[in-house]
One Martini backbone bead per residue (centre of mass of N, CA, C, O) as a GRO file, in nm:
protein
  191
    1UNK     BB    1   9.853  13.627  13.804
    2UNK     BB    2   9.900  13.616  13.491
    3UNK     BB    3   9.921  13.306  13.464
    4UNK     BB    4   9.620  13.242  13.624
    5UNK     BB    5   9.411  13.492  13.629
    6UNK     BB    6   9.433  13.657  13.885
    7UNK     BB    7   9.282  13.940  14.034
    8UNK     BB    8   9.212  13.833  14.330
    9UNK     BB    9   9.258  13.820  14.692
   10UNK     BB   10   9.297  13.643  14.992
   11UNK     BB   11   9.411  13.719  15.309
   12UNK     BB   12   9.617  13.557  15.565
   13UNK     BB   13   9.678  13.624  15.925
   14UNK     BB   14   9.895  13.596  16.214
   15UNK     BB   15   9.956  13.848  16.379
   16UNK     BB   16  10.202  13.983  16.210
   17UNK     BB   17  10.071  13.869  15.949
   18UNK     BB   18   9.827  14.054  15.978
   19UNK     BB   19   9.981  14.320  15.950
   20UNK     BB   20  10.088  14.260  15.670
   21UNK     BB   21   9.818  14.237  15.530
   22UNK     BB   22   9.725  14.522  15.591
   23UNK     BB   23   9.960  14.663  15.436
   24UNK     BB   24   9.898  14.536  15.158
   25UNK     BB   25   9.606  14.642  15.129
   26UNK     BB   26   9.695  14.940  15.134
   27UNK     BB   27   9.887  14.934  14.886
   28UNK     BB   28   9.678  14.708  14.710
   29UNK     BB   29   9.339  14.697  14.696
   30UNK     BB   30   9.287  14.576  14.406
   31UNK     BB   31   9.406  14.283  14.486
   32UNK     BB   32   9.214  14.275  14.739
   33UNK     BB   33   8.927  14.119  14.857
   34UNK     BB   34   9.042  14.019  15.146
   35UNK     BB   35   9.053  13.957  15.512
   36UNK     BB   36   9.203  13.707  15.739
   37UNK     BB   37   9.225  13.757  16.092
   38UNK     BB   38   9.456  13.671  16.362
   39UNK     BB   39   9.554  13.861  16.587
   40UNK     BB   40   9.635  14.148  16.491
   41UNK     BB   41   9.935  14.331  16.450
   42UNK     BB   42   9.869  14.695  16.490
   43UNK     BB   43   9.884  14.731  16.801
   44UNK     BB   44  10.139  14.842  17.070
   45UNK     BB   45  10.068  14.979  17.340
   46UNK     BB   46  10.128  14.764  17.554
   47UNK     BB   47  10.431  14.718  17.473
   48UNK     BB   48  10.534  15.020  17.480
   49UNK     BB   49  10.450  15.035  17.819
   50UNK     BB   50  10.643  14.802  17.900
   51UNK     BB   51  10.855  14.864  18.115
   52UNK     BB   52  11.142  14.973  17.933
   53UNK     BB   53  11.033  15.048  17.651
   54UNK     BB   54  11.012  15.360  17.644
   55UNK     BB   55  11.322  15.386  17.657
   56UNK     BB   56  11.407  15.207  17.413
   57UNK     BB   57  11.250  15.367  17.203
   58UNK     BB   58  11.414  15.628  17.238
   59UNK     BB   59  11.719  15.494  17.191
   60UNK     BB   60  11.729  15.279  16.949
   61UNK     BB   61  11.793  15.442  16.689
   62UNK     BB   62  12.071  15.546  16.779
   63UNK     BB   63  12.200  15.281  16.868
   64UNK     BB   64  12.174  15.133  16.589
   65UNK     BB   65  12.334  15.339  16.421
   66UNK     BB   66  12.602  15.346  16.602
   67UNK     BB   67  12.538  15.021  16.682
   68UNK     BB   68  12.463  14.754  16.491
   69UNK     BB   69  12.524  14.506  16.680
   70UNK     BB   70  12.264  14.538  16.866
   71UNK     BB   71  12.063  14.381  16.678
   72UNK     BB   72  12.200  14.093  16.792
   73UNK     BB   73  12.080  14.133  17.050
   74UNK     BB   74  11.925  13.996  17.349
   75UNK     BB   75  11.667  14.226  17.485
   76UNK     BB   76  11.374  14.103  17.423
   77UNK     BB   77  11.115  14.004  17.581
   78UNK     BB   78  10.936  13.674  17.568
   79UNK     BB   79  10.664  13.515  17.579
   80UNK     BB   80  10.527  13.224  17.668
   81UNK     BB   81  10.321  12.991  17.582
   82UNK     BB   82  10.071  12.847  17.778
   83UNK     BB   83  10.045  12.639  17.554
   84UNK     BB   84  10.214  12.354  17.527
   85UNK     BB   85  10.166  12.271  17.232
   86UNK     BB   86  10.230  12.544  17.096
   87UNK     BB   87  10.507  12.583  17.219
   88UNK     BB   88  10.634  12.329  17.094
   89UNK     BB   89  10.585  12.397  16.800
   90UNK     BB   90  10.740  12.667  16.805
   91UNK     BB   91  11.022  12.561  16.916
   92UNK     BB   92  11.042  12.329  16.665
   93UNK     BB   93  11.059  12.554  16.459
   94UNK     BB   94  11.304  12.645  16.233
   95UNK     BB   95  11.145  12.928  16.137
   96UNK     BB   96  11.146  13.006  16.445
   97UNK     BB   97  11.188  13.249  16.685
   98UNK     BB   98  11.228  13.105  17.035
   99UNK     BB   99  11.351  13.272  17.214
  100UNK     BB  100  11.322  13.452  17.513
  101UNK     BB  101  11.511  13.656  17.350
  102UNK     BB  102  11.506  13.900  17.134
  103UNK     BB  103  11.607  14.061  16.879
  104UNK     BB  104  11.640  14.392  16.846
  105UNK     BB  105  11.614  14.457  16.546
  106UNK     BB  106  11.340  14.303  16.477
  107UNK     BB  107  11.173  14.409  16.713
  108UNK     BB  108  11.193  14.717  16.624
  109UNK     BB  109  11.081  14.677  16.340
  110UNK     BB  110  10.797  14.588  16.438
  111UNK     BB  111  10.732  14.836  16.601
  112UNK     BB  112  10.744  15.041  16.364
  113UNK     BB  113  10.549  14.916  16.181
  114UNK     BB  114  10.301  14.932  16.382
  115UNK     BB  115  10.318  15.237  16.442
  116UNK     BB  116  10.255  15.322  16.154
  117UNK     BB  117  10.004  15.155  16.083
  118UNK     BB  118   9.807  15.286  16.294
  119UNK     BB  119   9.818  15.572  16.143
  120UNK     BB  120   9.691  15.422  15.853
  121UNK     BB  121   9.404  15.271  15.884
  122UNK     BB  122   9.227  15.467  15.705
  123UNK     BB  123   9.336  15.312  15.427
  124UNK     BB  124   9.144  15.072  15.490
  125UNK     BB  125   8.903  14.922  15.250
  126UNK     BB  126   8.877  14.632  15.285
  127UNK     BB  127   8.761  14.348  15.370
  128UNK     BB  128   8.711  14.204  15.708
  129UNK     BB  129   8.829  13.949  15.931
  130UNK     BB  130   8.827  13.924  16.293
  131UNK     BB  131   9.005  13.718  16.519
  132UNK     BB  132   8.973  13.723  16.885
  133UNK     BB  133   9.108  13.732  17.208
  134UNK     BB  134   9.079  13.862  17.528
  135UNK     BB  135   9.313  13.636  17.642
  136UNK     BB  136   9.549  13.743  17.488
  137UNK     BB  137   9.910  13.741  17.557
  138UNK     BB  138  10.035  13.894  17.285
  139UNK     BB  139   9.774  14.031  17.159
  140UNK     BB  140   9.589  14.273  17.198
  141UNK     BB  141   9.255  14.337  17.156
  142UNK     BB  142   9.290  14.640  17.080
  143UNK     BB  143   9.399  14.590  16.796
  144UNK     BB  144   9.114  14.514  16.676
  145UNK     BB  145   8.951  14.763  16.762
  146UNK     BB  146   9.123  14.966  16.618
  147UNK     BB  147   9.084  14.863  16.334
  148UNK     BB  148   8.772  14.910  16.330
  149UNK     BB  149   8.777  15.223  16.411
  150UNK     BB  150   8.995  15.319  16.164
  151UNK     BB  151   8.872  15.207  15.932
  152UNK     BB  152   8.728  15.238  15.591
  153UNK     BB  153   8.566  14.999  15.590
  154UNK     BB  154   8.234  14.859  15.499
  155UNK     BB  155   8.359  14.553  15.570
  156UNK     BB  156   8.341  14.443  15.901
  157UNK     BB  157   8.469  14.183  16.130
  158UNK     BB  158   8.430  14.101  16.475
  159UNK     BB  159   8.548  13.813  16.657
  160UNK     BB  160   8.501  13.658  16.957
  161UNK     BB  161   8.644  13.433  17.120
  162UNK     BB  162   8.628  13.191  17.320
  163UNK     BB  163   8.655  13.149  17.627
  164UNK     BB  164   9.011  13.089  17.685
  165UNK     BB  165   9.151  13.180  17.460
  166UNK     BB  166   9.423  13.247  17.250
  167UNK     BB  167   9.651  13.315  17.000
  168UNK     BB  168   9.602  13.032  16.837
  169UNK     BB  169   9.310  13.049  16.682
  170UNK     BB  170   9.360  12.834  16.434
  171UNK     BB  171   9.496  12.583  16.641
  172UNK     BB  172   9.326  12.552  16.867
  173UNK     BB  173   9.117  12.329  17.003
  174UNK     BB  174   8.889  12.542  17.097
  175UNK     BB  175   8.898  12.712  16.795
  176UNK     BB  176   8.925  12.574  16.518
  177UNK     BB  177   8.627  12.522  16.436
  178UNK     BB  178   8.515  12.796  16.479
  179UNK     BB  179   8.706  12.937  16.279
  180UNK     BB  180   8.629  12.779  16.027
  181UNK     BB  181   8.331  12.860  16.018
  182UNK     BB  182   8.368  13.169  16.020
  183UNK     BB  183   8.535  13.184  15.756
  184UNK     BB  184   8.350  13.034  15.560
  185UNK     BB  185   8.106  13.217  15.595
  186UNK     BB  186   8.252  13.479  15.512
  187UNK     BB  187   8.351  13.387  15.227
  188UNK     BB  188   8.074  13.295  15.104
  189UNK     BB  189   7.945  13.589  15.131
  190UNK     BB  190   8.195  13.682  14.899
  191UNK     BB  191   8.175  13.485  14.631
   0.00000   0.00000   0.00000
């Protein structure tokens, strides 16, 4: 910031990246001019109550403390993206963990982060745009509605993606142009 004279920035993130952007904006709102979020993972109620997760959530902290090696075990099921092109891109990305079972340690860390984040959403005061699909199979649409309902921001916009859209809202063929126009319009109104 000091080198380039930047006073504030817009942050953008998809999924867990959106949740990280929300956390950063809560930590230093003076730095953040606004957020552009795609299917932000801030509420994980659906995941918390799925299958054996309620039991795992209860025992994971003790288990990970007493036996740290469990953090490297692949215990958490992860859905594959139904969009073949996005799934291929995800699986071939060397920087992405794409096994069908996630490592217990990082998965639990994400869960704890989101669990705490959702309790602090009232601290979010910066403007934000959220794009989300009601048919997203990875991050429940409730995550975005919870963000809007609990945020203290006076400038918030939630746009529902066209019917049939999935999780990769910035990259999917059916939503790419729609998302670009929505984001540009929102940013230009705040420039």
